[in-house]
Coordinates of C-alpha atoms in Angstrom, one line a residue:
M29 CA 83.6 130.7 79.0
T30 CA 84.8 130.3 75.4
Q31 CA 82.0 129.8 72.9
K32 CA 82.1 126.6 70.9
I33 CA 83.1 127.1 67.2
W34 CA 80.8 125.0 65.1
D35 CA 81.5 123.7 61.6
M36 CA 78.2 123.8 59.6
Q37 CA 77.9 120.1 59.1
S38 CA 78.1 119.3 62.8
L39 CA 75.8 122.2 63.6
S40 CA 73.2 121.0 61.2
E41 CA 73.4 117.4 62.4
S42 CA 73.1 118.5 66.0
L43 CA 70.1 120.7 65.2
I44 CA 68.3 117.8 63.3
Q45 CA 68.9 115.5 66.3
S46 CA 67.5 118.1 68.7
I47 CA 64.4 118.7 66.6
R48 CA 63.8 114.9 66.4
E49 CA 64.1 114.6 70.2
Y50 CA 61.7 117.4 70.6
G51 CA 59.0 115.3 69.0
I52 CA 58.6 116.6 65.5
K53 CA 57.1 113.9 63.2
E54 CA 59.5 112.1 60.9
V55 CA 57.5 113.1 57.9
S56 CA 58.4 116.7 58.7
M57 CA 62.1 116.0 59.4
E58 CA 62.9 115.9 55.6
Q59 CA 61.8 119.5 55.3
Y60 CA 64.1 120.5 58.2
K61 CA 67.0 118.6 56.6
A62 CA 66.4 120.2 53.3
V63 CA 66.5 123.7 54.8
C64 CA 69.6 122.9 56.8
N65 CA 71.3 121.8 53.6
K66 CA 70.3 125.1 52.0
I67 CA 71.8 127.0 54.9
M68 CA 75.1 125.0 54.7
R69 CA 75.2 125.7 50.9
F70 CA 74.6 129.4 51.5
A71 CA 77.4 129.6 54.1
S72 CA 79.7 127.7 51.7
E73 CA 79.0 130.2 48.9
K74 CA 79.7 133.0 51.4
G75 CA 83.1 131.3 51.8
S76 CA 82.5 129.8 55.2
D77 CA 82.4 126.2 56.3
S78 CA 81.8 127.3 59.9
Y79 CA 79.0 129.1 61.7
Y80 CA 79.6 132.9 61.9
H81 CA 77.7 135.5 63.9
E82 CA 76.2 137.3 60.9
L83 CA 74.9 134.1 59.3
K84 CA 71.3 134.5 60.5
A85 CA 71.0 138.1 59.3
D86 CA 72.6 137.2 56.0
Y87 CA 70.3 134.3 55.4
D88 CA 67.2 136.1 56.6
A89 CA 67.9 138.9 54.1
F90 CA 68.5 136.3 51.4
I91 CA 65.1 134.6 52.1
E92 CA 63.3 137.9 52.2
T93 CA 64.6 138.7 48.7
K94 CA 63.5 135.4 47.3
A95 CA 60.0 135.8 48.9
K96 CA 59.6 139.3 47.4
D97 CA 60.5 138.2 43.9
H98 CA 58.2 135.2 44.3
S99 CA 61.0 132.6 44.0
I100 CA 59.5 131.0 47.1
C101 CA 56.1 131.4 48.8
Y102 CA 55.9 133.3 52.1
G103 CA 54.9 130.2 53.9
Y104 CA 58.1 128.5 53.0
A105 CA 60.0 131.7 53.7
R106 CA 58.6 131.7 57.3
F107 CA 59.7 128.1 57.7
Q108 CA 63.3 128.9 56.6
H109 CA 63.4 131.9 58.9
R110 CA 62.4 129.6 61.7
V111 CA 65.1 127.0 61.0
I112 CA 67.9 129.6 60.8
R113 CA 66.7 131.1 64.1
M114 CA 66.8 127.7 65.7
M115 CA 70.2 127.0 64.2
D116 CA 71.5 130.4 65.4
S117 CA 70.2 129.7 69.0
L118 CA 72.0 126.4 69.1
A119 CA 75.3 127.9 67.8
E120 CA 75.1 130.9 70.2
T121 CA 73.9 129.2 73.4
G122 CA 74.4 125.4 72.9
K123 CA 70.6 124.9 73.1
V124 CA 67.8 125.1 70.5
D125 CA 65.2 127.7 71.2
F126 CA 61.9 126.0 70.5
S127 CA 59.8 128.9 71.9
C128 CA 58.2 129.7 68.6
L129 CA 56.9 126.1 68.4
A130 CA 55.6 125.9 72.0
H131 CA 52.7 128.3 71.5
G132 CA 50.7 129.6 68.6
S133 CA 48.9 132.7 67.7
K134 CA 45.6 133.2 69.6
K135 CA 44.0 135.0 66.7
Y136 CA 41.2 132.4 66.5
V137 CA 39.6 132.3 70.0
V138 CA 37.1 129.5 70.3
S139 CA 34.7 128.2 73.0
K140 CA 36.0 125.9 75.8
K141 CA 34.0 123.0 74.3
S142 CA 35.6 123.5 70.8
M143 CA 39.1 123.9 72.4
C144 CA 38.6 120.7 74.4
L145 CA 37.7 118.8 71.2
I146 CA 40.7 120.2 69.4
E147 CA 43.0 119.0 72.1
K148 CA 41.5 115.5 71.9
V149 CA 42.1 115.5 68.1
L150 CA 45.7 116.6 68.6
D151 CA 46.3 113.9 71.3
Y152 CA 44.6 111.3 69.2
H153 CA 47.1 111.8 66.4
S154 CA 50.0 112.2 68.8
L155 CA 50.9 115.6 67.4
K156 CA 53.7 117.5 69.2
G157 CA 55.8 120.6 68.8
E158 CA 55.5 122.6 65.6
S159 CA 53.0 120.2 64.0
R160 CA 50.7 120.5 67.0
T161 CA 50.9 124.3 67.0
E162 CA 50.2 124.5 63.3
M163 CA 47.3 122.0 63.3
S164 CA 45.8 123.7 66.4
T165 CA 45.8 127.1 64.6
V166 CA 43.9 125.7 61.6
M167 CA 41.4 123.9 63.7
R168 CA 40.7 126.9 65.8
H169 CA 40.3 128.9 62.6
F170 CA 37.7 126.3 61.5
F171 CA 35.8 126.3 64.8
R172 CA 35.8 130.1 65.0
Y173 CA 34.3 130.2 61.6
A174 CA 31.8 127.5 62.5
E175 CA 30.7 129.2 65.7
D176 CA 30.2 132.5 63.9
M177 CA 28.2 130.8 61.2
E178 CA 25.9 128.9 63.6
K179 CA 25.8 131.6 66.2
S180 CA 26.5 128.9 68.8
C181 CA 29.4 127.3 70.8
D182 CA 27.8 123.9 70.1
V183 CA 29.2 123.2 66.6
D184 CA 27.7 120.3 64.5
V185 CA 30.6 119.3 62.1
T186 CA 29.1 118.2 58.8
D187 CA 30.5 117.6 55.3
D188 CA 28.8 120.8 54.1
L189 CA 30.4 122.9 56.9
L190 CA 33.9 121.6 56.2
M191 CA 33.5 122.2 52.4
E192 CA 32.1 125.7 53.0
F193 CA 35.2 126.4 55.2
F194 CA 37.4 125.3 52.3
T195 CA 35.7 127.1 49.5
K196 CA 34.5 130.3 51.1
E197 CA 36.7 131.0 54.1
L198 CA 40.2 129.8 53.4
P199 CA 40.6 131.4 49.9
H200 CA 40.1 134.8 51.5
T201 CA 41.9 134.4 54.9
N202 CA 44.5 131.7 54.4
K203 CA 47.9 133.3 54.3
G204 CA 49.9 130.1 54.6
S205 CA 49.9 126.7 53.1
M206 CA 46.6 125.3 51.8
G207 CA 48.2 121.9 52.2
R208 CA 48.6 122.5 55.9
S209 CA 45.0 123.5 56.3
L210 CA 43.9 120.4 54.4
R211 CA 46.0 118.3 56.7
A212 CA 44.4 119.7 59.8
I213 CA 40.9 119.0 58.5
K214 CA 41.9 115.5 57.6
Y215 CA 43.0 115.0 61.2
L216 CA 39.8 116.4 62.5
S217 CA 37.5 114.4 60.2
V218 CA 39.3 111.1 61.0
Y219 CA 38.9 111.7 64.7
L220 CA 35.3 112.5 64.5
K221 CA 34.4 109.6 62.2
N222 CA 36.3 107.2 64.4
N223 CA 34.5 108.5 67.4
G224 CA 30.9 108.2 66.4
N225 CA 30.2 111.3 64.2
T226 CA 27.7 110.0 61.6
N227 CA 27.3 113.4 59.9
L228 CA 30.6 113.0 58.0
L229 CA 30.2 110.9 54.9
L230 CA 32.9 112.3 52.7
D231 CA 36.4 110.9 52.9
F232 CA 38.5 114.0 53.3
T233 CA 41.7 111.9 53.5
Q234 CA 41.4 111.5 49.7
L235 CA 41.7 115.3 49.1
N236 CA 45.1 116.7 48.1
A237 CA 46.3 120.2 47.7
R238 CA 47.3 121.2 44.2
G239 CA 51.0 120.6 43.7
H240 CA 53.5 123.4 43.0
H241 CA 54.5 124.1 39.4
V242 CA 57.5 122.3 38.1
R243 CA 60.6 124.5 38.7
M244 CA 62.5 125.0 35.4
I245 CA 66.2 125.0 36.0
P246 CA 67.8 127.7 33.8
P247 CA 70.3 126.2 31.4
Y248 CA 73.5 127.7 30.1
S249 CA 73.9 128.1 26.4
Q250 CA 76.7 126.2 24.5
E251 CA 78.3 129.6 23.8
E252 CA 78.3 130.6 27.5
I253 CA 79.8 127.3 28.5
S254 CA 82.5 127.6 25.9
K255 CA 83.4 131.1 27.2
A256 CA 83.5 129.9 30.8
V257 CA 85.7 126.9 30.2
S258 CA 88.0 129.0 27.9
S259 CA 88.6 131.4 30.8
I260 CA 90.1 128.6 33.0
N261 CA 93.8 128.7 33.4
T262 CA 94.8 125.1 32.6
A263 CA 98.5 125.9 33.3
T264 CA 97.8 125.1 37.0
P265 CA 96.7 121.9 38.7
K266 CA 93.6 123.5 40.0
G267 CA 92.8 124.8 36.5
L268 CA 93.3 121.4 35.0
R269 CA 91.0 119.9 37.6
D270 CA 88.2 122.5 37.2
Y271 CA 88.4 122.4 33.4
A272 CA 87.9 118.6 33.5
I273 CA 85.0 118.9 35.9
M274 CA 83.2 121.5 33.9
L275 CA 83.5 119.6 30.6
L276 CA 82.5 116.4 32.3
A277 CA 79.4 117.9 33.7
F278 CA 78.2 119.3 30.4
D279 CA 79.2 116.3 28.3
T280 CA 77.5 113.7 30.6
G281 CA 74.9 115.6 32.6
L282 CA 76.3 113.9 35.8
R283 CA 75.2 115.2 39.2
G284 CA 77.9 116.9 41.3
V285 CA 77.8 114.1 43.9
D286 CA 78.6 111.5 41.2
I287 CA 81.5 113.6 39.8
R288 CA 82.9 113.9 43.3
S289 CA 82.7 110.2 43.9
L290 CA 84.0 109.2 40.5
C291 CA 87.0 106.8 40.8
L292 CA 89.9 106.0 38.5
E293 CA 88.6 102.6 37.6
D294 CA 85.2 104.0 36.6
I295 CA 86.6 105.1 33.2
D296 CA 87.0 102.5 30.5
W297 CA 89.7 104.3 28.4
E298 CA 89.7 101.8 25.6
S299 CA 85.9 101.9 24.9
G300 CA 85.5 105.5 25.9
F301 CA 82.7 104.8 28.4
L302 CA 82.1 105.8 32.0
N303 CA 80.6 103.2 34.4
L304 CA 79.3 104.1 37.9
K305 CA 76.5 103.5 40.4
Q306 CA 74.5 106.7 41.0
S307 CA 74.7 108.1 44.5
K308 CA 71.2 109.4 44.5
T309 CA 69.4 106.3 43.1
G310 CA 71.9 103.5 43.4
V311 CA 71.2 102.6 39.7
P312 CA 74.2 101.7 37.5
L313 CA 74.9 104.1 34.7
R314 CA 77.0 103.7 31.6
L315 CA 77.8 106.9 29.6
P316 CA 79.9 107.6 26.5
L317 CA 82.7 110.1 26.9
S318 CA 83.9 112.4 24.1
G319 CA 87.5 112.6 23.1
I320 CA 87.7 116.2 24.4
V321 CA 86.5 115.2 27.9
M322 CA 88.7 112.1 28.1
N323 CA 91.7 114.3 27.1
A324 CA 90.8 116.8 29.8
I325 CA 90.5 114.2 32.5
A326 CA 93.7 112.4 31.3
D327 CA 95.7 115.7 31.4
Y328 CA 94.5 116.4 34.9
I329 CA 95.3 112.8 36.1
L330 CA 98.8 112.8 34.5
T331 CA 100.0 116.3 35.2
G332 CA 97.7 118.0 37.7
R333 CA 96.4 115.3 40.2
P334 CA 98.5 115.0 43.4
E335 CA 100.2 111.7 44.2
S336 CA 97.7 109.8 46.4
D337 CA 96.3 106.4 47.3
Y338 CA 92.8 107.7 47.0
R339 CA 90.8 106.1 44.1
E340 CA 88.6 109.2 43.6
I341 CA 89.7 111.1 40.5
F342 CA 89.2 114.7 41.7
L343 CA 91.2 115.7 44.8
T344 CA 92.0 118.9 46.7
V345 CA 95.0 120.9 45.5
R346 CA 95.7 122.8 48.8
G347 CA 96.6 121.5 52.2
L348 CA 96.1 117.8 53.0
V349 CA 95.3 116.0 49.8
K350 CA 91.8 114.3 50.0
P351 CA 88.7 113.8 47.9
L352 CA 86.4 116.7 47.3
T353 CA 83.4 117.1 49.6
K354 CA 80.2 119.1 49.0
R355 CA 80.7 120.8 52.4
R356 CA 84.1 122.2 51.6
Y357 CA 84.1 122.5 47.8
S358 CA 81.0 124.1 46.1
F359 CA 80.6 123.2 42.5
T360 CA 78.1 126.1 42.2
G361 CA 80.9 128.4 43.5
L362 CA 83.1 126.9 40.8
C363 CA 80.5 127.8 38.1
D364 CA 80.0 131.3 39.5
K365 CA 83.7 131.9 39.5
Y366 CA 84.3 131.0 35.9
F367 CA 81.1 132.4 34.4
T368 CA 81.9 135.7 36.2
Q369 CA 85.4 135.5 34.9
A370 CA 84.0 135.1 31.4
K371 CA 81.8 138.2 32.0
I372 CA 78.5 136.2 31.7
N373 CA 75.6 137.7 33.7
K374 CA 74.5 135.8 36.8
I375 CA 70.9 134.6 36.5
P376 CA 69.1 133.7 39.8
G377 CA 68.7 129.9 40.2
R378 CA 71.4 129.1 37.7
G379 CA 74.3 127.1 39.2
F380 CA 76.3 123.9 38.6
H381 CA 73.2 121.8 38.4
S382 CA 72.1 123.9 35.4
L383 CA 74.9 122.2 33.4
R384 CA 72.8 119.1 33.7
R385 CA 69.8 120.8 32.1
S386 CA 72.1 122.2 29.4
F387 CA 73.2 118.7 28.6
A388 CA 69.5 117.6 28.3
T389 CA 68.5 120.6 26.3
E390 CA 71.3 120.1 23.7
L391 CA 70.2 116.5 23.3
S392 CA 66.5 117.5 22.9
E393 CA 67.4 120.1 20.2
A394 CA 69.4 117.5 18.4
G395 CA 66.3 115.3 18.2
V396 CA 67.3 112.7 20.7
P397 CA 64.2 110.9 22.0
I398 CA 63.1 111.8 25.6
E399 CA 63.3 108.2 26.6
T400 CA 67.0 108.1 25.7
I401 CA 67.7 111.5 27.4
S402 CA 66.0 110.1 30.5
Q403 CA 68.3 107.1 30.5
L404 CA 71.4 109.2 30.1
L405 CA 70.3 111.5 33.0
G406 CA 69.9 108.3 35.1
H407 CA 66.3 109.0 35.9
K408 CA 63.9 106.2 37.0
S409 CA 61.0 107.7 35.1
I410 CA 60.4 110.3 32.3
E411 CA 58.4 112.3 34.9
E412 CA 61.6 113.3 36.5
D413 CA 62.9 114.9 33.3
K414 CA 60.4 117.8 33.4
P415 CA 62.7 120.3 35.3
Y416 CA 65.5 119.6 32.9
L417 CA 63.9 119.9 29.5
S418 CA 62.7 122.9 27.4
Y419 CA 60.3 122.3 24.6
N420 CA 62.0 121.9 21.3
R421 CA 60.4 124.8 19.3
E422 CA 61.5 123.5 15.9
Q423 CA 59.9 120.1 16.5
I424 CA 56.7 121.8 17.7
A425 CA 56.7 124.0 14.6
F426 CA 57.1 120.8 12.4
C427 CA 54.0 119.3 14.0
A428 CA 52.1 122.4 12.9
I429 CA 53.0 122.0 9.2
G430 CA 49.9 121.7 6.9
F431 CA 48.6 118.5 5.4
D432 CA 48.7 119.6 1.8
E433 CA 50.8 116.8 0.6
I434 CA 48.8 114.1 2.3
P435 CA 46.4 112.5 -0.3
I436 CA 42.7 112.5 0.5
T437 CA 41.4 109.0 -0.3
N438 CA 38.0 109.0 1.2
G439 CA 35.4 111.4 2.7
I440 CA 33.4 114.1 1.1
Y441 CA 36.5 115.9 -0.3
A442 CA 37.9 112.7 -2.0
G443 CA 38.4 113.0 -5.7
G444 CA 38.4 116.8 -5.9
D445 CA 41.2 119.3 -6.5
Q446 CA 42.7 119.6 -3.0
N447 CA 43.8 123.2 -3.8
D448 CA 40.1 124.1 -3.9
Y449 CA 39.9 123.5 -0.1
K450 CA 42.9 125.4 1.1

């Protein structure tokens, strides 16, 4: 029997559907979708839009490297290993192997009474699959700890006991996510309080794990960008297209998805503005275009763009002419190609999206207010700008300048020679 050849998009969609049918809660589905997208992007950067037999081994090695250099935590690494294993089983056999979700580690063995209570809690919250396994593990950990502390199988769950578990036990033994442990205790406390336990007075549902630090997206310098775009051969249709894309990204800070969907009518050539609705937020955006960028786009449209009825500006140059898609055309791959061509060292985490941060950083260093930068990036709130902005050191230094030239008009030093107090 011939094995089915999967394209990565169809394989990912089929896996997500299988996971949902298995019973994973919808709140967890976004995490699965995010990792599937990472795997698709990884395969694309490897030059493949279809599943290949070595993908699992390649991705596992990639994740192990990121975990070892602390780019990601080991808990998230384990999750990504799990998703690629499930995807691999679907591609190889046509079925998703859920065996790792069907049973958990029996490291924490508890009494029958405690286990019976745990099962009631899990059923009460309708937990299934992976979520049920993870929550069961944390709850068994808690009851194992409680039974050892009380020297009894009859555990009386109190606020003090739960807090002691959090402050004394978990910091030393928890190797995974503290957020996952907290979620399990929330499930347990809610069940107990709703079923007559009067020893629990604290509202554990109000507790939240500390959030992760904001990931700073490494920017390219203006010099690096100049070298990269200068290395593009604009004598070819592909070169004209890529040149226009790179300049447009740095000049406007647009997301890759919006550059792909940009249409001919979105550019107001007379006023020099770009008008579009953002794909991510649905919010309209109006951006100014420099003469250099407008010329680059015009050169591509007039001399490099294939004849087509498509309204999208940027089209494929090989095979059947059609708009660019993320699955088949990686902008990060485009960046890697030209920055490598310009002999610029590859820095982990730096890709096409880093051009967006470069755009924001240049504006910040020019003294543009953060509110204006936020609007140009198309963000809904300034809070979203944190991963894109570096502190402007010159502005910070300016704030640290002395107050020698500010007159002292009142207070105990008023009227004296200010130089006496330096």
